[in-house]
PDB file of C-alpha atoms in Angstrom:
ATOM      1  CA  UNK L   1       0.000   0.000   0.000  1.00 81.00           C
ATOM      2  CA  UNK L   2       2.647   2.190  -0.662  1.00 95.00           C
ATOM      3  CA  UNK L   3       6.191   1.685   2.107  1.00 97.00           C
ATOM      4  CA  UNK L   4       8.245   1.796  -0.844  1.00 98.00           C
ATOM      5  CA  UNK L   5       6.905   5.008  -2.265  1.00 98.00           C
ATOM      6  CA  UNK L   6       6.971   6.302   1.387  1.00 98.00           C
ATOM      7  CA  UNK L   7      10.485   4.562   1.929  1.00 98.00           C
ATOM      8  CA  UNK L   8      12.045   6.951  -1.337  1.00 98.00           C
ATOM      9  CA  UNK L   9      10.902   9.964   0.310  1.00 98.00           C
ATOM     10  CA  UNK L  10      11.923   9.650   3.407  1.00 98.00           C
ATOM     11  CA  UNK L  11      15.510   8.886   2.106  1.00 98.00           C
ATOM     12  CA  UNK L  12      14.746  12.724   0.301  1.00 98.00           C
ATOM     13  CA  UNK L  13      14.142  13.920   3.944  1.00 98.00           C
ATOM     14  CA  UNK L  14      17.224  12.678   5.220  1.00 98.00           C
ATOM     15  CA  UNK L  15      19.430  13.787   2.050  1.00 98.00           C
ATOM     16  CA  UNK L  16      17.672  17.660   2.592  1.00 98.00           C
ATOM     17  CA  UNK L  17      19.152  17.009   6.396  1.00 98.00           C
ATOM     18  CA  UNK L  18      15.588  16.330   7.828  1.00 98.00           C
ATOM     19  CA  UNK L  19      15.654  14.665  11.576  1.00 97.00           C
ATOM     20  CA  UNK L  20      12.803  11.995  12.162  1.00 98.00           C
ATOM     21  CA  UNK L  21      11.625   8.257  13.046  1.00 98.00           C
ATOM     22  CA  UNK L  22       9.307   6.851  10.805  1.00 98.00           C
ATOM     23  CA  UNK L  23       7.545   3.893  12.223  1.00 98.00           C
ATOM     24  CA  UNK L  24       5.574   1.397  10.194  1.00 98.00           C
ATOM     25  CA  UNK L  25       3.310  -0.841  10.931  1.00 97.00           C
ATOM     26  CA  UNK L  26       1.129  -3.485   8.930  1.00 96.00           C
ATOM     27  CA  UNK L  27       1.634  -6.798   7.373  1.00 96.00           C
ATOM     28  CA  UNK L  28       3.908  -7.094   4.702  1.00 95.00           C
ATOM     29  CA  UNK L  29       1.782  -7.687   0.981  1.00 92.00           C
ATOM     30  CA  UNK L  30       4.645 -10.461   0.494  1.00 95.00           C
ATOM     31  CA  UNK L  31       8.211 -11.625   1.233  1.00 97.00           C
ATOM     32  CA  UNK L  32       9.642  -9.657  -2.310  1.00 97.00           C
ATOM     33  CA  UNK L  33       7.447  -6.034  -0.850  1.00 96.00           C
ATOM     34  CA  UNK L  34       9.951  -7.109   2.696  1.00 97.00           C
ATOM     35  CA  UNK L  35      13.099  -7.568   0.567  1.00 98.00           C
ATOM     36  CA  UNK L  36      12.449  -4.490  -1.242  1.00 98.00           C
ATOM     37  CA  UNK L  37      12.024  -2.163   1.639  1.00 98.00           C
ATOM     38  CA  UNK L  38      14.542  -3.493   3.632  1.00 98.00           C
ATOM     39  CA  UNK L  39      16.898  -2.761   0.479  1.00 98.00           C
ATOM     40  CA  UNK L  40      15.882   0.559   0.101  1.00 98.00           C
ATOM     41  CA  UNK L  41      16.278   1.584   3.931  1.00 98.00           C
ATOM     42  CA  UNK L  42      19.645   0.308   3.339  1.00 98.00           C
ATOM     43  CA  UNK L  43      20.339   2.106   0.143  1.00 98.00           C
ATOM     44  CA  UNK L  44      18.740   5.285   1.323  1.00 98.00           C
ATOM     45  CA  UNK L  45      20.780   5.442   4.604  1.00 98.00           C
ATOM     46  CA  UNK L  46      17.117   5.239   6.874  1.00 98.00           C
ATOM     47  CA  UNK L  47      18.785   2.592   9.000  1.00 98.00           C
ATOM     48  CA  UNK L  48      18.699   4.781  12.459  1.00 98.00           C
ATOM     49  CA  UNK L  49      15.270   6.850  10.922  1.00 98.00           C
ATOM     50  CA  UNK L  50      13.358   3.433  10.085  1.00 98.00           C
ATOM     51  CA  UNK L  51      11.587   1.091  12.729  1.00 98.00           C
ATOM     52  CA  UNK L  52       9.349  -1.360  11.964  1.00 98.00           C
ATOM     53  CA  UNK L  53       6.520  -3.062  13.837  1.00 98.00           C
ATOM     54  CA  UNK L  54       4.655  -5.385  11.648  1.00 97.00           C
ATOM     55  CA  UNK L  55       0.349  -5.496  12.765  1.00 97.00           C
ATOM     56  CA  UNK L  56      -0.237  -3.483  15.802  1.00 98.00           C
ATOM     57  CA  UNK L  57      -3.593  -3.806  17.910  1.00 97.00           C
ATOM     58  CA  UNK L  58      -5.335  -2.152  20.656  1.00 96.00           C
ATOM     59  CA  UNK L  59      -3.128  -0.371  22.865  1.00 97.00           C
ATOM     60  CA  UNK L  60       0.060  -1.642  21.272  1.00 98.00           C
ATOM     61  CA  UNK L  61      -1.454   0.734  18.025  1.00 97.00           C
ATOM     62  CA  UNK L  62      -3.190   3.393  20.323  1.00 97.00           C
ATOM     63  CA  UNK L  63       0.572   4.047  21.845  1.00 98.00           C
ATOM     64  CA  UNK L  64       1.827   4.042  18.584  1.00 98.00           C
ATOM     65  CA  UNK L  65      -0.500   6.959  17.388  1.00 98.00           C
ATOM     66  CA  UNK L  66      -0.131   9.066  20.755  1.00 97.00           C
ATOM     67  CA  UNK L  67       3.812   9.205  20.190  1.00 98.00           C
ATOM     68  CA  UNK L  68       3.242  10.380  16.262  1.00 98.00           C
ATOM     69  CA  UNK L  69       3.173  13.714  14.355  1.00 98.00           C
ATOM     70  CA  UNK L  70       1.881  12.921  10.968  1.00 98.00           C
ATOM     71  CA  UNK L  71       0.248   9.945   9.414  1.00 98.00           C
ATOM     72  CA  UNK L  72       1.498   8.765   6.151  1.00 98.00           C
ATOM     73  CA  UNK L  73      -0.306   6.691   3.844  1.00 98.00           C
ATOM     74  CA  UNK L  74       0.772   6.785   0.299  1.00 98.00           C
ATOM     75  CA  UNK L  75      -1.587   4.214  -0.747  1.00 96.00           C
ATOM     76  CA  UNK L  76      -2.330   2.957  -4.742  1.00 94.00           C
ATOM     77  CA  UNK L  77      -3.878  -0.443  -3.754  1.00 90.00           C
ATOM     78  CA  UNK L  78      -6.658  -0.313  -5.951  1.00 84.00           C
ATOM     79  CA  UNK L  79      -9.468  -2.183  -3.816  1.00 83.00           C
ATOM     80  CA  UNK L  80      -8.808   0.580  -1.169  1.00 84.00           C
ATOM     81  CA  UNK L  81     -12.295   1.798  -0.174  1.00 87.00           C
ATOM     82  CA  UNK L  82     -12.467   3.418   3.094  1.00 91.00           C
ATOM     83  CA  UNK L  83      -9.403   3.183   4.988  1.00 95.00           C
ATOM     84  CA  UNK L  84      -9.652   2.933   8.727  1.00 94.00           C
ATOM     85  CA  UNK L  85      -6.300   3.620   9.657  1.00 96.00           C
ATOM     86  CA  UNK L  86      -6.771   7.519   8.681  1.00 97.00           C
ATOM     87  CA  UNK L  87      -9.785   7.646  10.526  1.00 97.00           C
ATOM     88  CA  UNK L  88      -8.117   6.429  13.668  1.00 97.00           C
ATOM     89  CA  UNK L  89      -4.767   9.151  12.622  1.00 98.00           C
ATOM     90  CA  UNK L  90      -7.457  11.460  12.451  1.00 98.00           C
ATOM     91  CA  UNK L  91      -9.249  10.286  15.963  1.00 97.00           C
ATOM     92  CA  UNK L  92      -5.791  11.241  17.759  1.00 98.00           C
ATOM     93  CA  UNK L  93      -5.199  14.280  16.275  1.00 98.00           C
ATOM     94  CA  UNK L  94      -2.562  13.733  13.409  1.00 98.00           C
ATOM     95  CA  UNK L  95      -2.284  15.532   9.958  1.00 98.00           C
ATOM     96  CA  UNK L  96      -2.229  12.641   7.528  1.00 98.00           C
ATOM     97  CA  UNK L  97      -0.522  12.934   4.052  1.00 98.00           C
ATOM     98  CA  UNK L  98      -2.027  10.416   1.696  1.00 98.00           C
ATOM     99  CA  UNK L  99      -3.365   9.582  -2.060  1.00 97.00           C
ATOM    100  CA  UNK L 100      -6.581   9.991  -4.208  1.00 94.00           C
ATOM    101  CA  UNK L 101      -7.724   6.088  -4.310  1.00 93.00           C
ATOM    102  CA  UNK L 102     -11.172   4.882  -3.216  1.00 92.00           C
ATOM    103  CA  UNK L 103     -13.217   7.058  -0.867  1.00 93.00           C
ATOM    104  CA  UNK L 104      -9.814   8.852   0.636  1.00 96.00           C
ATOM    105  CA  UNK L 105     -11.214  12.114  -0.640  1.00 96.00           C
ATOM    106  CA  UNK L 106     -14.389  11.604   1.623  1.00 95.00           C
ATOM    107  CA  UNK L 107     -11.971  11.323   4.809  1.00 96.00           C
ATOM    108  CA  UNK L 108      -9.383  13.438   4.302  1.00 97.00           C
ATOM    109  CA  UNK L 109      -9.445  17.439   3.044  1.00 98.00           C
ATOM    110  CA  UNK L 110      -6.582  18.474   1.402  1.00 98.00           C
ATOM    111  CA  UNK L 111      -4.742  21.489   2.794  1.00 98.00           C
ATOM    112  CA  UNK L 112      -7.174  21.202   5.869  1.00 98.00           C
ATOM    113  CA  UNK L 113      -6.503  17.767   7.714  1.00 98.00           C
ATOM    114  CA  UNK L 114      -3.446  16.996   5.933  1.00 98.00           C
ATOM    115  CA  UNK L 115      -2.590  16.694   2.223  1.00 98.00           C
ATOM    116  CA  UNK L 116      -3.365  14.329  -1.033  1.00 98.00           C
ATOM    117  CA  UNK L 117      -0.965  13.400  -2.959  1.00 98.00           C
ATOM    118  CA  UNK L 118      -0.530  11.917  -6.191  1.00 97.00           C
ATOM    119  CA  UNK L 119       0.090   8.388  -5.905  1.00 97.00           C
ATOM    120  CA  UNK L 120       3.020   6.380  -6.545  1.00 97.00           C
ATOM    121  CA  UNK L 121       5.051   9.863  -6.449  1.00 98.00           C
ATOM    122  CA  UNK L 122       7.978   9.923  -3.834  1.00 98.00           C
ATOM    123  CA  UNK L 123       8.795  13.865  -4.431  1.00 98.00           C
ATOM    124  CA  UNK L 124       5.442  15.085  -3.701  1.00 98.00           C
ATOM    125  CA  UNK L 125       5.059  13.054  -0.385  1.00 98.00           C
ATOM    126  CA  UNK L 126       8.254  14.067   0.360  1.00 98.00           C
ATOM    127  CA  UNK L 127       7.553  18.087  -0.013  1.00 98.00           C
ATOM    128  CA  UNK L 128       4.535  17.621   1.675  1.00 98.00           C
ATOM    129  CA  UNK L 129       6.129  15.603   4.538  1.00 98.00           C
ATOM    130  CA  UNK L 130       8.773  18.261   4.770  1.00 98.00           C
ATOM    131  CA  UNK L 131       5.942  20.697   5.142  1.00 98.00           C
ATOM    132  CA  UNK L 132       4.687  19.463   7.868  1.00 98.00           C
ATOM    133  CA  UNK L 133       8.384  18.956   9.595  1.00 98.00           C
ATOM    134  CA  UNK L 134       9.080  22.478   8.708  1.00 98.00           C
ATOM    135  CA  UNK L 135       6.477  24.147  10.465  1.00 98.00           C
ATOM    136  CA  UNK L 136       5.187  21.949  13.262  1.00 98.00           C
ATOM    137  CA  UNK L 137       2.216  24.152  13.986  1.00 98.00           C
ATOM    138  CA  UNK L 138       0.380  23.628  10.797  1.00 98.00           C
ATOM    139  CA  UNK L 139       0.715  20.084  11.137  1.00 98.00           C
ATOM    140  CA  UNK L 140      -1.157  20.182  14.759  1.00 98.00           C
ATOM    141  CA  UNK L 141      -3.440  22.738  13.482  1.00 98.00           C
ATOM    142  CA  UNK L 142      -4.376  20.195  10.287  1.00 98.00           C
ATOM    143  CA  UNK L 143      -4.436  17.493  12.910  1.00 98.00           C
ATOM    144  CA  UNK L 144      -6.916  19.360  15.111  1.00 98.00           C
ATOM    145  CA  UNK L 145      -9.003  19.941  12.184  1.00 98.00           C
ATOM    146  CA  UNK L 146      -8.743  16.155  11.252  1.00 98.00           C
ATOM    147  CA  UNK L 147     -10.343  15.505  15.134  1.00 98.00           C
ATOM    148  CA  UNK L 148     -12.784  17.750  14.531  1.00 98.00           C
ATOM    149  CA  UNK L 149     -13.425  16.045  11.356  1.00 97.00           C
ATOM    150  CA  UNK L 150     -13.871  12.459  13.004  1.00 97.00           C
ATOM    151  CA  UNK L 151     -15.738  14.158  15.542  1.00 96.00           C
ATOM    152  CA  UNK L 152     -18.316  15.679  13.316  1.00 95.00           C
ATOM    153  CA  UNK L 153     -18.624  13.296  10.383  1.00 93.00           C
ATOM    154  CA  UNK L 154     -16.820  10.083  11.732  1.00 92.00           C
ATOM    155  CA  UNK L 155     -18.788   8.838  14.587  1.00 89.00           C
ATOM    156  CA  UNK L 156     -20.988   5.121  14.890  1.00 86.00           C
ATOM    157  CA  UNK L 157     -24.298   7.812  15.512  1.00 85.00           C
ATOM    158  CA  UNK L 158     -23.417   9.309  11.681  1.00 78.00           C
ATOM    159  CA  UNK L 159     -22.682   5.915   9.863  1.00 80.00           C
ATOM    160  CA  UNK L 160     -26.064   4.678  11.595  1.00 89.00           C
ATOM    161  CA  UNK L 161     -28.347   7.713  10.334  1.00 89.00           C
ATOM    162  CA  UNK L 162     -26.557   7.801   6.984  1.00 84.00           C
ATOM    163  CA  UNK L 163     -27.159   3.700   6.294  1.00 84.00           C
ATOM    164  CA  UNK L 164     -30.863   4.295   7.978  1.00 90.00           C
ATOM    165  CA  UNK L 165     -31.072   7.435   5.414  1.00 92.00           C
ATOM    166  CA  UNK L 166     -30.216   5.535   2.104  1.00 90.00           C
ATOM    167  CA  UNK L 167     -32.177   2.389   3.347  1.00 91.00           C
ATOM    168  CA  UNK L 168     -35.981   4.733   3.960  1.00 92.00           C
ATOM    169  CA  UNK L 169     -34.432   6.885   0.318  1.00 93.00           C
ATOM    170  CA  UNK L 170     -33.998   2.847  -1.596  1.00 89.00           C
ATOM    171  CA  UNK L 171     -37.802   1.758   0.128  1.00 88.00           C
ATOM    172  CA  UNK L 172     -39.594   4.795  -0.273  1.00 74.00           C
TER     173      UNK L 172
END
């Protein structure tokens, strides 16, 4: 779902003398998307800037997401409908930088919450990134507009009315 893309622009960061831990989490799509990665953290000098988790749950995930500044999810995985891991991002507060694919545009605003992207493109995830890094206070501002956002739009009480909404709008 995208760690190489992200991978390429983080070693961007680190060239344009950037500071940062990127931590990532998730099952790998296969042994060959491992091999790759762990090539390009080598190749791109992310050794000390690169820690990786594998599936995180619960707490283990809700720790995780306390300790963060920015979500990134470059995504291009075509089935990608409705992605709950920028909801949660966006439940504790963090700016998320991610792609147009599926119904991404519905969760997160660009320039508000965080910022879209063009997918499978390293330099603009990169500037965006950098951004963010360069002036911490937009990045909590976007992130406090991304709570607000799950607040207002994201909650079990809207998914309920909406479903009970289309269901009356397909019988009536």
């Amino acid at each position: 779902k995208g760690p190489l893309v992200l991978v390429e622009a983080l070693a961007g960061l680190k060239r344009q003398g950037f500071d940062f831990r990127a931590d990532f989490v998730g099952a790998w799509q296969s042994d060959d998307v491992r091999r790759r990665f762990d090539d390009a953290v080598q190749a791109g000098g992310l050794r000390d800037h690169v820690v990786v988790h594998g599936p995180l749950y619960g707490a283990d995930k809700g720790r995780l997401l306390r300790s963060a500044d920015i979500m990134a999810f470059p995504t291009f995985y075509g089935p990608e409908c409705f992605p709950g891991v920028l909801l949660e991002a966006m439940a504790h507060g963090l700016p998320v930088v991610t792609t147009v694919e599926g119904g991404i545009p519905e969760i997160a605003e660009d320039g508000v919450t965080g910022f879209l992207v063009p997918q499978r493109d390293p330099d603009s995830l990169k500037e965006r990134l950098a951004d963010l890094l360069r002036d911490p206070d937009r990045g909590i501002r976007m992130g406090q507009a991304g709570r607000a956002a799950f607040e207002q739009r994201f909650q079990l009480h809207h998914f309920e009315a909406a479903l009970a909404g289309a269901l009356r709008a397909g019988l009536g």
